[in-house]
C-alpha cells in the first residue's frame, strides 16, 4: 500500500447516485493577466527620520559619535543598535547635543559597530522610499488618499546616471569600438611648395573633442640648413562638448589676433607646440628640397574619439540658473567682470571667455562661447567695443548682462576672464532602473544613426541620430530620448567634410545606466515674485519688529530661503531681512510698491511630520503565480492596481464587486507572469499560474481568464486536485474565446464539440462533475478606470464563467441553484436562438436569455458531466463538496491520533462523528431528508447510513462509508391537460 501522511481522505462512491462533503465557504480562484506594476497605497513616511546611521565612535573616553544630521534629541524615537541587531539600553547612552551622542564606557566595545535611528530636525536628509523598483508616484499627501505635493515642484525622486568610470559625464565606449582614442590628421594639400608638416614625436593629443588648426606660412628666407619662415595660425573647436575649450584667438575672425611666430630650421622646427599647451599637440616642419612657400596653408585636425556624452543639465545639481564665479585666467589689469544671468536663454550649458585686446577710446574685448549643445555652430565668437558710462560698460550675450567695471582700475591688454553658466538641472521623468546600449548602424557626413535598446519595457528601444550639434534624437523628436533623457554624439564630421574623419563605424557600442536612488528629495525651492503695495508698508516706530527704531518693513507670504532682489519702480532697494522670518525692512520709507524676488522651501512636510505615499512599483516575483486571498473588494483592488486595458484580473474584479456585499466571503487572485517580459503571454506562462493555484487547499473553483489554449492543462490540474489523496476538491469554470461557433459534436473547436468531447470524464476519475462550461463567448462590460474615465471591454466567455463561480460562492447555502437567477452586471451577454439553444442545452452548457433592460436570466445550471444526476448539476456538486469536506474536517480534528480500546470502539467513534456531521447538515437543510427504497422520507439511521471498520492489512487504517441524499432544483414540469373531465384514470 502506498504510504500517505496521517489524515482523512474522502472520495466519491461513483454509482449513479451518491456523495460529497463541506465545511468551509466556497472560494473561487482567478488565474489571469494583471499589471506588471503593483501599488503601495498610503504608506507612511516620516520626514527626515534617519534609519540605521552607521556611527564612528571614538575609541577613547569619552566614547562620542557625531551624527550626520541634527537630532531632535527625543529618546522615545531614538534607538542605538549593536551589529547583531540588539538594542543598547537607553541608560547606556545619551545625547550630548543635537549633533552628538555618547556611549557609556560599560557598554562600549571597540570591536563592535553601532547604528542609530533618530529623528532629525534638518530638512536636508533624503527620505527612503518604502518600496524599491518604483515606477511612478501616484500621490503624496499629508493625509490618506489626498494629493498635496507635486513631483518636480515640491519634491523629486533622485536618479543616478552612470557611464564611463573615468569620464563620468560620458557613456562607456566598448573597448572594441573602431575609434576609441583621439588622433591627429594633417592635411598638406594646401601647400604648393615642398614643405610639409607632420605630427611631432612628443605630440600626445588626448582632447576628447575635434579641433581644427589652420596654419599659413609667409616670408620664407635663407637656404638650407638655415631656412626661416613666418607662420600664422588660429585654432577653433569643431563640435560642442561638455568640457571644451574656446578658439585661439577667442575671435577667430580677428586676423590681427592670430598667433604669429618665426620658424628657424634646426632651432624650433620640431615638436613645435600648437593650440592650448594642455592639449599636447606638436608638429614638425619638414622643409623639403627647397623651402616652404609664401601662402602655403596646412590644416591640422585634432580628432576626438567616438564619444557620447550626457547632457550636462543631467549632471548639474542647481535648481535655478546658476552662474559660476568669474575666473581671471591671465593679465595685469585691474578691471573686474561680473554678470547677471537671470535672463539666460539657452537650454544647454555654456562657458564664456573674454580677452582684452585694446584699451583706448573704447576697450575692446574678444569673446568666445563654447557650448554643450548647439543648434547651428559649435562655437560663437566676436569682438565687442565697449564704451564706459562712468566706471561701467555692459555687454549682453545669450540674455546674460556682463558688466565690465573699472572702479578699481582699468583693464589691460591680455586680460582674460572666464565664467560658466549652468541652466537648471534637467530631471529624467522616468523612475525605473534601466541600462542603455546604443549601437551605430550607419555613418554619413553630418549624421550618425544609432539603434538603442534598454532592459526594461518602460525604456523600450528605438532608433536615433545625431548631427554633431544638437541632441541624439529619435525619429521625429528634437529633445532627446524618451523620458527627457538627453545625450550628445560628439566628433561627427559635418556635411561637406571628410567622411574618414567621422570617428564612428557601424557596430560601435556605447552603454550607460540610470537608476532610482529610492529616496525622496524635498530640497526643491519655489521661486516667488511678490508685490507689496505701498499701503502695506509698516512703520516700525520702536523697532519691535526690525530691531531698529524708525524703520519700515513689509511682510512676505513666505519665509525666504534666499532673496534675489528687492526693487521699487524698477530700481533696486537697499534692504535687510529679520533672520528666519518673512520680514524685510528698510531704513527709509520706499514710498511706492515694493517687489521682492525670493525663494522659499515651498510646500513640504516639516521634519518629523508623517506623510503618505501612494506609488506604482515593479511587481515583485513573489506576487506572481501565487494565489493571494482577499476578503474584501477594496483589498483586492489595491492588489491588482494599477489599472489599464490589459488588466484582466481588474476587469474580473469589477464584474464581481457587487457580490462582496451579497455573500461572497473571499476570492483568490493569481497573477500570471510574462516570463520574458515581451508583453506576450504564452501557454507556459499560464501553466505556471495554474500550477500556483494548486498550492492552496481551500480553493473550490478555478477560473482561467482569457487564455483558452491552456484548457487541457487546466483540466488535468483540476483532475489532480480532485484526487481524494490530494484533498483539494474543486470545480473549474470554462468560457470559450470570442466568436467560437456553436458547432456540433463532430466539429473540433466548437462549443458543442468541447462540451461533449474535451470536457468529458470517464470511468472512476474523481473529476466527475468538476467541469462547467458557459455557452456565451462574447460579453461587453463598461469598467471604471482609476483615472476617472470609463472603458468598454469586449470579453470572452471566461469572464461570465468567473462571475458565475463567484455567484455560486456567494450563495448562503450549497443547495441554492443558478437556475433562473438574473445577471445585470454586464452591458451585454451573447444569447442564442432556436436550434442553437437545443444543441447547447443538450451539451449541458450554461446559457442565458435576455429579459430586457440589460438583464439576463440563466436558463441552465449544469456541469458537462453525464455520469449521474449528482455529477450533472452544479448545486449537487456544491452539496457534495460541502458534506464531504465537513466529514473530512471533523474526522481529522477529532479522530486522528486517538488510541482506541479496540477496532470496534474505533469504528463506533468514527460512525458517531460522521453521523453527527450528517444530522447537523440535515438540520441545516444542506442535504435532503433520507429516503427509503420507495422514495418515502425516513429518519437518518446511524447503523445503516454510516459504516466504519478496520482495514484487514493495517491496524492503523480505518474505512468509513456514509450516505446522504441531495437536494435538486426543479428543472422541468411536464403536464397533461384534460378538458371537460377529471377522469385521469382513463387518460
PDB file of C-alpha atoms in Angstrom, residues 47 123-129 140 150-159 317 319 425 427 517-525 603-605 611:
ATOM      1  CA  UNK A  47      10.101  63.321   7.123  1.00  0.00           C
ATOM      2  CA  UNK A 123      15.433  69.447   6.040  1.00  0.00           C
ATOM      3  CA  UNK A 124      18.337  68.042   4.035  1.00  0.00           C
ATOM      4  CA  UNK A 125      18.024  64.271   4.691  1.00  0.00           C
ATOM      5  CA  UNK A 126      16.573  62.200   1.867  1.00  0.00           C
ATOM      6  CA  UNK A 127      13.624  60.076   2.966  1.00  0.00           C
ATOM      7  CA  UNK A 128      13.908  56.397   1.952  1.00  0.00           C
ATOM      8  CA  UNK A 129      11.092  55.035  -0.193  1.00  0.00           C
ATOM      9  CA  UNK A 140       1.946  62.169  -1.887  1.00  0.00           C
ATOM     10  CA  UNK A 150       3.714  67.804  -6.911  1.00  0.00           C
ATOM     11  CA  UNK A 151       6.696  65.965  -8.340  1.00  0.00           C
ATOM     12  CA  UNK A 152       9.439  68.236  -9.738  1.00  0.00           C
ATOM     13  CA  UNK A 153       7.778  71.166  -7.961  1.00  0.00           C
ATOM     14  CA  UNK A 154       7.785  70.185  -4.293  1.00  0.00           C
ATOM     15  CA  UNK A 155       9.888  67.031  -4.411  1.00  0.00           C
ATOM     16  CA  UNK A 156      11.785  64.729  -6.721  1.00  0.00           C
ATOM     17  CA  UNK A 157      12.995  61.141  -6.721  1.00  0.00           C
ATOM     18  CA  UNK A 158      16.732  61.411  -7.372  1.00  0.00           C
ATOM     19  CA  UNK A 159      18.104  59.357 -10.240  1.00  0.00           C
ATOM     20  CA  UNK A 317      22.645  69.990  -9.155  1.00  0.00           C
ATOM     21  CA  UNK A 319      17.548  74.055  -9.455  1.00  0.00           C
ATOM     22  CA  UNK A 425      19.150  70.604 -13.592  1.00  0.00           C
ATOM     23  CA  UNK A 427      15.491  65.653 -14.424  1.00  0.00           C
ATOM     24  CA  UNK A 517      18.131  56.163  -5.615  1.00  0.00           C
ATOM     25  CA  UNK A 518      14.918  55.017  -3.874  1.00  0.00           C
ATOM     26  CA  UNK A 519      14.677  58.227  -1.885  1.00  0.00           C
ATOM     27  CA  UNK A 520      12.518  61.354  -1.805  1.00  0.00           C
ATOM     28  CA  UNK A 521      14.315  64.687  -2.039  1.00  0.00           C
ATOM     29  CA  UNK A 522      12.460  67.689  -0.602  1.00  0.00           C
ATOM     30  CA  UNK A 523      15.221  70.207  -1.350  1.00  0.00           C
ATOM     31  CA  UNK A 524      13.348  71.898  -4.201  1.00  0.00           C
ATOM     32  CA  UNK A 525      12.618  75.564  -3.652  1.00  0.00           C
ATOM     33  CA  UNK A 603       5.005  73.041   0.091  1.00  0.00           C
ATOM     34  CA  UNK A 604       6.606  70.210   2.014  1.00  0.00           C
ATOM     35  CA  UNK A 605       6.235  68.287   5.278  1.00  0.00           C
ATOM     36  CA  UNK A 611       3.083  61.981   5.101  1.00  0.00           C
TER      37      UNK A 611
END
